[in-house]
């Protein structure tokens, strides 16, 4: 591990002004410190932002709740207001990692956790995300866990977060503070980006911007929700593929849908067409299967991750069925 300085403050303006182009903000460190140990991330300065004031859950003016970025994943997932109003978010967050990691991990850090592509972690291998222009080891290498949607020839990695899949299904806005202390709002679906020609950029943040809050839309899907995570073992494992499903049902008809997948793209993959298809339909396996076919029709797998097509369809049907049956 290379030498670095550690700065801590409880004044937001000091954290913002301390940031330089070789700094990193530090949340729980559960991703960043691992990457520093592997020599993948090489900051000169860590600015610990966990003492900052953004550690509460409050009601917001959209009729929803605002979740502080410095709050831990455990305190968020187990919060009474989140469990009651956004159980889909709580369920997705509790499926992640282990209790110990969720106790350390912050919401801001969760949004910015980096891909688990093995070539990204292995500094002797080519990886455009780690070293732009060095090539993509996964493209013709081991790509069983990689993307089937939205990738480019520069990078086929996936976003590993469970929390972010639920946020994509629910809809949210991320609030950030710029270095001049002005705030900026980013629609959650615009927060993460596709790799295109710049796979080193995971998101649309500008240098030095600090995530302060996640604004959740008005409560949704508290009766019919399910987060299905398919993984190789039941803890300490990232999703091979996941589905966040939320349904609102009125008089036997679906009136609102939130549907997103994880483990399939460089960003949480919102299934907009499948959502639109389901609105106004009855909640039936036939309609869920039709939605799954719509969702997966543009998938382009590699040899080793072809399994994600069939698995994806079945996972969508199962998540929607579980969501529907939860209160029926
Ligand atoms: C063994 C293991 C298993 C795991 N399994 C899962 C899993 O199954 N599902 C899952 O979703 N996750 C999993 N994780 C990942 C875990 O959820 C993340 O490591 C965690 O959420 C990151 O949060 P953090 O606060 O520790 O971030 P840090 O490691 O502190 O930071 C991550 C990044 O965010 C930046 N950052 C942090 N806070 C802010 C802020 N407020 N504003 C701007 N930048 C900021 C940092 O500079 C850094 O670049 C696992 C991790 C481990 C180690
Ligand atoms: S998929 Fe992306 S992260 Fe993985 S080796 Fe290729 S460029 Fe690197």
Short mmCIF file of C-alpha atoms and ligand atoms in Angstrom, two decimals:
data_model
loop_
_atom_site.label_atom_id
_atom_site.label_comp_id
_atom_site.label_asym_id
_atom_site.label_seq_id
_atom_site.Cartn_x
_atom_site.Cartn_y
_atom_site.Cartn_z
CA UNK A 1 0.00 0.00 0.00
CA UNK A 2 1.33 3.46 -0.89
CA UNK A 3 1.62 6.27 1.68
CA UNK A 4 -1.28 8.73 1.91
CA UNK A 5 -2.54 11.39 4.28
CA UNK A 6 -5.74 10.99 6.27
CA UNK A 7 -7.89 14.09 6.86
CA UNK A 8 -11.04 14.18 8.89
CA UNK A 9 -13.49 16.99 9.57
CA UNK A 10 -17.08 17.58 10.58
CA UNK A 11 -17.32 20.76 8.44
CA UNK A 12 -18.56 20.10 4.90
CA UNK A 13 -16.84 23.18 3.46
CA UNK A 14 -13.48 21.96 4.82
CA UNK A 15 -13.99 18.52 3.27
CA UNK A 16 -14.85 20.12 -0.08
CA UNK A 17 -11.94 22.56 -0.05
CA UNK A 18 -9.43 19.89 1.02
CA UNK A 19 -10.22 17.82 -2.09
CA UNK A 20 -7.57 17.78 -4.83
CA UNK A 21 -7.42 15.71 -8.01
CA UNK A 22 -5.49 12.96 -6.21
CA UNK A 23 -7.86 12.82 -3.21
CA UNK A 24 -10.67 10.43 -2.44
CA UNK A 25 -13.50 10.92 0.00
CA UNK A 26 -13.61 8.06 2.49
CA UNK A 27 -16.89 6.47 3.60
CA UNK A 28 -16.69 3.13 5.38
CA UNK A 29 -13.62 2.21 3.31
CA UNK A 30 -14.98 -1.26 2.54
CA UNK A 31 -14.33 -0.85 -1.16
CA UNK A 32 -11.76 1.93 -1.39
CA UNK A 33 -9.30 0.50 1.13
CA UNK A 34 -9.46 -2.94 -0.53
CA UNK A 35 -8.63 -1.31 -3.86
CA UNK A 36 -5.75 0.64 -2.28
CA UNK A 37 -4.34 -2.60 -0.86
CA UNK A 38 -4.47 -4.11 -4.38
CA UNK A 39 -2.74 -0.97 -5.76
CA UNK A 40 -5.74 -0.31 -8.02
CA UNK A 41 -6.62 3.01 -6.35
CA UNK A 42 -3.70 5.27 -5.45
CA UNK A 43 -4.96 8.40 -3.65
CA UNK A 44 -2.50 10.79 -1.96
CA UNK A 45 -5.17 11.91 0.50
CA UNK A 46 -8.25 10.35 2.06
CA UNK A 47 -10.85 12.78 3.38
CA UNK A 48 -13.03 10.95 5.89
CA UNK A 49 -16.57 12.25 5.37
CA UNK A 50 -18.32 10.01 7.88
CA UNK A 51 -18.37 12.73 10.62
CA UNK A 52 -20.35 15.09 8.34
CA UNK A 53 -23.94 15.93 9.20
CA UNK A 54 -25.59 13.93 6.39
CA UNK A 55 -26.50 10.94 8.51
CA UNK A 56 -30.26 11.19 9.00
CA UNK A 57 -33.48 10.03 7.38
CA UNK A 58 -36.06 12.82 7.07
CA UNK A 59 -39.31 13.50 5.19
CA UNK A 60 -38.85 15.46 1.96
CA UNK A 61 -41.07 17.80 -0.09
CA UNK A 62 -41.76 15.13 -2.75
CA UNK A 63 -43.84 13.24 -0.18
CA UNK A 64 -41.00 10.80 0.24
CA UNK A 65 -37.93 10.48 2.46
CA UNK A 66 -34.39 11.78 2.17
CA UNK A 67 -31.59 9.45 3.21
CA UNK A 68 -28.25 10.88 4.29
CA UNK A 69 -25.24 9.74 2.28
CA UNK A 70 -23.08 9.17 5.36
CA UNK A 71 -25.61 6.90 7.06
CA UNK A 72 -24.57 3.25 7.13
CA UNK A 73 -26.26 0.66 4.92
CA UNK A 74 -27.41 -1.16 8.11
CA UNK A 75 -28.96 1.94 9.68
CA UNK A 76 -30.74 2.69 6.41
CA UNK A 77 -32.03 -0.80 5.69
CA UNK A 78 -33.24 -1.30 9.27
CA UNK A 79 -34.79 2.14 9.70
CA UNK A 80 -38.52 2.00 10.52
CA UNK A 81 -39.53 4.56 7.86
CA UNK A 82 -37.54 2.78 5.17
CA UNK A 83 -38.86 -0.66 6.13
CA UNK A 84 -42.45 0.60 6.13
CA UNK A 85 -42.36 2.82 3.06
CA UNK A 86 -39.65 1.29 0.87
CA UNK A 87 -39.40 -2.38 1.86
CA UNK A 88 -37.96 -3.16 -1.60
CA UNK A 89 -34.96 -0.96 -0.80
CA UNK A 90 -34.56 -2.52 2.62
CA UNK A 91 -34.75 -6.06 1.20
CA UNK A 92 -32.16 -5.33 -1.49
CA UNK A 93 -29.76 -3.69 0.98
CA UNK A 94 -30.04 -6.57 3.45
CA UNK A 95 -29.11 -9.03 0.70
CA UNK A 96 -25.73 -7.34 0.25
CA UNK A 97 -22.43 -8.52 1.70
CA UNK A 98 -22.64 -9.32 5.42
CA UNK A 99 -23.86 -7.54 8.55
CA UNK A 100 -20.32 -6.43 9.41
CA UNK A 101 -19.77 -4.83 6.00
CA UNK A 102 -23.23 -3.24 5.97
CA UNK A 103 -22.45 -1.70 9.39
CA UNK A 104 -19.35 -0.02 7.95
CA UNK A 105 -20.54 0.80 4.42
CA UNK A 106 -22.15 4.19 3.79
CA UNK A 107 -24.89 4.99 1.29
CA UNK A 108 -22.64 7.40 -0.62
CA UNK A 109 -19.90 4.77 -0.84
CA UNK A 110 -22.39 2.13 -1.97
CA UNK A 111 -23.38 4.29 -4.96
CA UNK A 112 -19.72 4.62 -5.93
CA UNK A 113 -18.47 1.09 -5.31
CA UNK A 114 -16.48 -0.15 -8.27
CA UNK A 115 -16.92 -3.18 -10.49
CA UNK A 116 -15.91 -6.66 -9.31
CA UNK A 117 -14.48 -7.59 -12.74
CA UNK A 118 -11.45 -9.76 -11.82
CA UNK A 119 -9.24 -8.03 -14.42
CA UNK A 120 -9.94 -4.68 -12.78
CA UNK A 121 -8.49 -6.01 -9.50
CA UNK A 122 -5.44 -7.70 -11.09
CA UNK A 123 -2.86 -5.06 -11.93
CA UNK A 124 -0.82 -7.39 -14.17
CA UNK A 125 -3.78 -7.68 -16.59
CA UNK A 126 -5.06 -5.22 -19.21
CA UNK A 127 -8.08 -3.22 -18.10
CA UNK A 128 -9.35 -0.02 -19.72
CA UNK A 129 -11.23 0.93 -16.58
CA UNK A 130 -8.10 0.79 -14.42
CA UNK A 131 -5.58 1.96 -17.06
CA UNK A 132 -7.36 3.67 -19.98
CA UNK A 133 -6.06 2.38 -23.32
CA UNK A 134 -4.58 -0.85 -21.93
CA UNK A 135 -7.32 -3.07 -23.39
CA UNK A 136 -10.11 -5.15 -21.90
CA UNK A 137 -9.00 -8.50 -20.54
CA UNK A 138 -12.56 -9.73 -20.12
CA UNK A 139 -13.68 -9.15 -23.70
CA UNK A 140 -12.03 -12.37 -24.90
CA UNK A 141 -11.23 -13.74 -21.46
CA UNK A 142 -13.26 -14.87 -18.46
CA UNK A 143 -16.56 -13.09 -18.86
CA UNK A 144 -19.14 -15.36 -17.23
CA UNK A 145 -20.14 -12.63 -14.78
CA UNK A 146 -20.11 -9.76 -17.25
CA UNK A 147 -22.65 -7.54 -19.00
CA UNK A 148 -25.28 -8.53 -21.53
CA UNK A 149 -26.69 -5.02 -22.04
CA UNK A 150 -25.19 -1.63 -22.85
CA UNK A 151 -21.50 -2.58 -22.95
CA UNK A 152 -18.89 -1.31 -25.40
CA UNK A 153 -15.79 -2.91 -26.92
CA UNK A 154 -13.81 -0.95 -24.30
CA UNK A 155 -15.50 -2.48 -21.25
CA UNK A 156 -18.07 -5.18 -20.49
CA UNK A 157 -18.09 -4.86 -16.69
CA UNK A 158 -21.18 -4.78 -14.47
CA UNK A 159 -22.15 -2.58 -11.55
CA UNK A 160 -22.13 -4.71 -8.37
CA UNK A 161 -24.51 -2.80 -6.06
CA UNK A 162 -27.76 -4.34 -4.79
CA UNK A 163 -28.99 -1.09 -3.24
CA UNK A 164 -28.71 0.68 -6.60
CA UNK A 165 -30.95 -1.87 -8.36
CA UNK A 166 -33.74 -1.13 -5.89
CA UNK A 167 -33.16 2.63 -6.28
CA UNK A 168 -33.48 2.26 -10.06
CA UNK A 169 -36.80 0.44 -9.65
CA UNK A 170 -38.10 2.96 -7.08
CA UNK A 171 -36.83 6.16 -8.70
CA UNK A 172 -34.70 8.61 -6.72
CA UNK A 173 -32.57 11.73 -6.99
CA UNK A 174 -29.00 12.01 -5.79
CA UNK A 175 -27.94 15.30 -4.21
CA UNK A 176 -24.30 16.32 -4.46
CA UNK A 177 -22.34 19.34 -3.28
CA UNK A 178 -19.87 20.87 -5.66
CA UNK A 179 -16.55 22.26 -4.48
CA UNK A 180 -18.02 25.81 -4.53
CA UNK A 181 -20.65 24.48 -2.03
CA UNK A 182 -23.53 24.71 -4.53
CA UNK A 183 -25.86 21.70 -4.63
CA UNK A 184 -26.74 19.74 -7.73
CA UNK A 185 -29.48 17.12 -8.20
CA UNK A 186 -28.95 14.07 -10.42
CA UNK A 187 -31.79 11.77 -11.45
CA UNK A 188 -30.81 8.31 -10.26
CA UNK A 189 -31.02 6.85 -13.77
CA UNK A 190 -28.47 9.43 -14.96
CA UNK A 191 -26.11 8.91 -12.03
CA UNK A 192 -24.28 5.81 -13.33
CA UNK A 193 -23.14 5.70 -16.94
CA UNK A 194 -22.50 3.18 -19.68
CA UNK A 195 -18.84 2.53 -20.54
CA UNK A 196 -18.82 3.83 -24.15
CA UNK A 197 -15.32 5.18 -24.83
CA UNK A 198 -14.60 6.15 -21.23
CA UNK A 199 -14.97 3.05 -19.05
CA UNK A 200 -12.79 4.66 -16.39
CA UNK A 201 -15.78 6.89 -15.57
CA UNK A 202 -18.45 4.92 -13.69
CA UNK A 203 -20.79 7.85 -13.06
CA UNK A 204 -21.60 11.45 -13.96
CA UNK A 205 -20.02 13.12 -10.93
CA UNK A 206 -17.52 15.90 -11.49
CA UNK A 207 -14.20 16.01 -9.67
CA UNK A 208 -14.58 16.79 -5.98
CA UNK A 209 -18.36 16.49 -5.86
CA UNK A 210 -19.56 15.07 -2.56
CA UNK A 211 -22.71 12.95 -2.36
CA UNK A 212 -24.81 14.27 0.51
CA UNK A 213 -28.23 12.63 0.13
CA UNK A 214 -30.54 10.32 -1.78
CA UNK A 215 -34.05 11.74 -2.18
CA UNK A 216 -36.60 8.95 -2.50
CA UNK A 217 -39.84 9.55 -4.40
CA UNK A 218 -43.13 9.11 -2.60
CA UNK A 219 -43.46 5.69 -0.94
CA UNK A 220 -44.10 2.90 -3.42
CA UNK A 221 -44.67 -0.82 -3.60
CA UNK A 222 -44.97 -1.36 0.14
CA UNK A 223 -47.50 -4.18 -0.45
CA UNK A 224 -46.03 -5.90 -3.50
CA UNK A 225 -42.25 -6.02 -3.72
CA UNK A 226 -39.43 -8.52 -4.08
CA UNK A 227 -35.68 -8.42 -4.55
CA UNK A 228 -34.39 -11.62 -6.09
CA UNK A 229 -30.64 -12.07 -5.94
CA UNK A 230 -29.01 -15.03 -7.65
CA UNK A 231 -25.48 -15.70 -6.41
CA UNK A 232 -23.02 -18.50 -5.94
CA UNK A 233 -23.40 -18.63 -2.14
CA UNK A 234 -25.75 -16.97 0.28
CA UNK A 235 -23.42 -14.46 1.91
CA UNK A 236 -20.24 -12.58 0.95
CA UNK A 237 -21.29 -12.93 -2.68
CA UNK A 238 -22.26 -10.42 -5.32
CA UNK A 239 -25.23 -11.02 -7.61
CA UNK A 240 -24.66 -12.97 -10.78
CA UNK A 241 -27.96 -11.42 -11.65
CA UNK A 242 -30.69 -9.74 -9.62
CA UNK A 243 -34.17 -8.31 -10.10
CA UNK A 244 -35.92 -5.60 -8.08
CA UNK A 245 -39.67 -5.79 -8.65
CA UNK A 246 -42.41 -3.55 -7.27
CA UNK A 247 -46.10 -3.65 -8.22
CA UNK A 248 -49.03 -1.44 -7.33
CA UNK A 249 -52.33 -3.23 -7.89
CA UNK A 250 -55.75 -1.57 -8.05
CA UNK A 251 -58.91 -3.66 -8.48
CA UNK A 252 -56.88 -6.58 -9.80
CA UNK A 253 -55.02 -4.45 -12.38
CA UNK A 254 -51.40 -3.33 -12.27
CA UNK A 255 -51.38 0.47 -11.94
CA UNK A 256 -47.65 1.08 -11.37
CA UNK A 257 -44.48 -0.98 -11.85
CA UNK A 258 -40.87 -0.62 -10.78
CA UNK A 259 -38.54 -3.14 -12.42
CA UNK A 260 -34.76 -3.17 -12.65
CA UNK A 261 -31.96 -5.71 -12.99
CA UNK A 262 -28.49 -5.95 -11.50
CA UNK A 263 -25.47 -7.88 -12.71
CA UNK A 264 -26.31 -7.30 -16.36
CA UNK A 265 -24.87 -3.88 -17.26
CA UNK A 266 -22.37 -1.16 -16.33
CA UNK A 267 -25.23 0.55 -14.47
CA UNK A 268 -28.38 -0.66 -12.71
CA UNK A 269 -30.55 -1.67 -15.67
CA UNK A 270 -34.05 -0.23 -15.54
CA UNK A 271 -36.54 -2.31 -17.55
CA UNK A 272 -38.56 0.62 -18.88
CA UNK A 273 -40.29 -1.20 -21.77
CA UNK A 274 -41.32 -4.14 -19.59
CA UNK A 275 -42.63 -1.71 -16.95
CA UNK A 276 -44.78 0.08 -19.56
CA UNK A 277 -46.07 -3.24 -20.91
CA UNK A 278 -47.32 -4.35 -17.49
CA UNK A 279 -49.25 -1.18 -16.60
CA UNK A 280 -52.98 -1.77 -17.10
CA UNK A 281 -52.56 -5.57 -17.28
CA UNK A 282 -53.65 -8.19 -14.79
CA UNK A 283 -50.98 -9.75 -12.60
CA UNK A 284 -50.64 -13.14 -14.29
CA UNK A 285 -47.75 -15.44 -15.09
CA UNK A 286 -48.52 -15.04 -18.80
CA UNK A 287 -48.12 -11.25 -18.55
CA UNK A 288 -44.99 -11.60 -16.40
CA UNK A 289 -43.49 -13.94 -19.02
CA UNK A 290 -44.33 -11.51 -21.81
CA UNK A 291 -42.68 -8.70 -19.80
CA UNK A 292 -39.59 -10.87 -19.27
CA UNK A 293 -39.32 -11.55 -23.02
CA UNK A 294 -39.57 -7.81 -23.71
CA UNK A 295 -36.93 -7.08 -21.08
CA UNK A 296 -34.42 -9.59 -22.42
CA UNK A 297 -34.94 -9.15 -26.17
CA UNK A 298 -32.02 -6.74 -26.68
CA UNK A 299 -29.54 -8.74 -24.56
CA UNK A 300 -26.27 -9.62 -26.32
CA UNK A 301 -24.36 -12.19 -24.29
CA UNK A 302 -20.83 -13.56 -24.66
CA UNK A 303 -20.08 -17.27 -24.91
CA UNK A 304 -19.58 -17.67 -21.16
CA UNK A 305 -22.56 -15.65 -19.96
CA UNK A 306 -25.27 -16.92 -22.30
CA UNK A 307 -26.89 -18.47 -19.24
CA UNK A 308 -27.93 -14.96 -18.16
CA UNK A 309 -30.62 -14.82 -20.87
CA UNK A 310 -32.69 -17.76 -19.62
CA UNK A 311 -31.80 -17.03 -16.01
CA UNK A 312 -32.81 -13.40 -16.50
CA UNK A 313 -36.22 -14.28 -17.94
CA UNK A 314 -36.95 -16.74 -15.16
CA UNK A 315 -35.70 -14.32 -12.51
CA UNK A 316 -38.00 -11.55 -13.77
CA UNK A 317 -41.03 -13.86 -13.73
CA UNK A 318 -40.16 -15.15 -10.28
CA UNK A 319 -39.51 -11.71 -8.78
CA UNK A 320 -42.80 -10.36 -10.18
CA UNK A 321 -44.69 -13.43 -8.99
CA UNK A 322 -43.19 -13.19 -5.49
CA UNK A 323 -43.98 -9.46 -5.41
CA UNK A 324 -47.59 -10.10 -6.42
CA UNK A 325 -48.15 -13.02 -4.06
CA UNK A 326 -46.67 -11.27 -1.04
CA UNK A 327 -50.07 -9.93 0.07
CA UNK A 328 -52.40 -12.30 -1.84
C1 LIG B 1 -16.53 -9.03 0.94
C2 LIG B 1 -17.48 -8.01 0.39
C3 LIG B 1 -18.71 -8.42 -0.09
C4 LIG B 1 -19.60 -7.48 -0.61
N1 LIG B 1 -20.81 -7.90 -1.09
C5 LIG B 1 -21.67 -6.97 -1.61
C6 LIG B 1 -22.92 -7.35 -2.14
O1 LIG B 1 -23.28 -8.53 -2.12
N2 LIG B 1 -23.73 -6.40 -2.65
C7 LIG B 1 -23.38 -5.08 -2.66
O2 LIG B 1 -24.16 -4.24 -3.12
N3 LIG B 1 -22.19 -4.68 -2.18
C8 LIG B 1 -21.34 -5.60 -1.67
N4 LIG B 1 -20.13 -5.19 -1.18
C9 LIG B 1 -19.69 -3.82 -1.43
C10 LIG B 1 -20.11 -2.87 -0.35
O3 LIG B 1 -21.51 -2.67 -0.39
C11 LIG B 1 -19.38 -1.57 -0.66
O4 LIG B 1 -18.00 -1.81 -0.44
C12 LIG B 1 -19.86 -0.42 0.19
O5 LIG B 1 -21.22 -0.14 -0.04
C13 LIG B 1 -19.04 0.83 -0.09
O6 LIG B 1 -19.36 1.80 0.89
P1 LIG B 1 -18.21 2.49 1.74
O7 LIG B 1 -18.85 3.55 2.55
O8 LIG B 1 -17.40 1.49 2.49
O9 LIG B 1 -17.38 3.13 0.56
P2 LIG B 1 -15.84 3.46 0.49
O10 LIG B 1 -15.06 2.22 0.27
O11 LIG B 1 -15.44 4.33 1.63
O12 LIG B 1 -15.83 4.37 -0.83
C14 LIG B 1 -16.18 3.85 -2.09
C15 LIG B 1 -16.02 5.00 -3.09
O13 LIG B 1 -16.97 6.02 -2.82
C16 LIG B 1 -16.34 7.28 -2.62
N5 LIG B 1 -17.17 7.97 -1.63
C17 LIG B 1 -17.57 7.47 -0.43
N6 LIG B 1 -18.48 8.32 0.12
C18 LIG B 1 -18.62 9.35 -0.74
C19 LIG B 1 -19.43 10.52 -0.74
N7 LIG B 1 -20.28 10.81 0.25
N8 LIG B 1 -19.35 11.38 -1.79
C20 LIG B 1 -18.52 11.11 -2.83
N9 LIG B 1 -17.71 10.02 -2.87
C21 LIG B 1 -17.79 9.15 -1.84
C22 LIG B 1 -14.95 6.95 -2.20
O14 LIG B 1 -14.05 7.99 -2.52
C23 LIG B 1 -14.68 5.69 -3.02
O15 LIG B 1 -14.29 6.04 -4.32
C24 LIG B 1 -19.23 -6.11 -0.63
C25 LIG B 1 -17.99 -5.68 -0.13
C26 LIG B 1 -17.12 -6.63 0.37
C27 LIG B 1 -15.79 -6.16 0.90
S1 LIG B 2 -14.64 -5.47 -18.46
FE1 LIG B 2 -14.08 -3.38 -17.91
S2 LIG B 2 -13.29 -3.64 -15.85
FE2 LIG B 2 -13.23 -5.67 -16.81
S3 LIG B 2 -11.24 -5.87 -17.87
FE3 LIG B 2 -12.64 -5.02 -19.33
S4 LIG B 2 -12.27 -2.82 -19.12
FE4 LIG B 2 -11.55 -3.73 -17.25
#
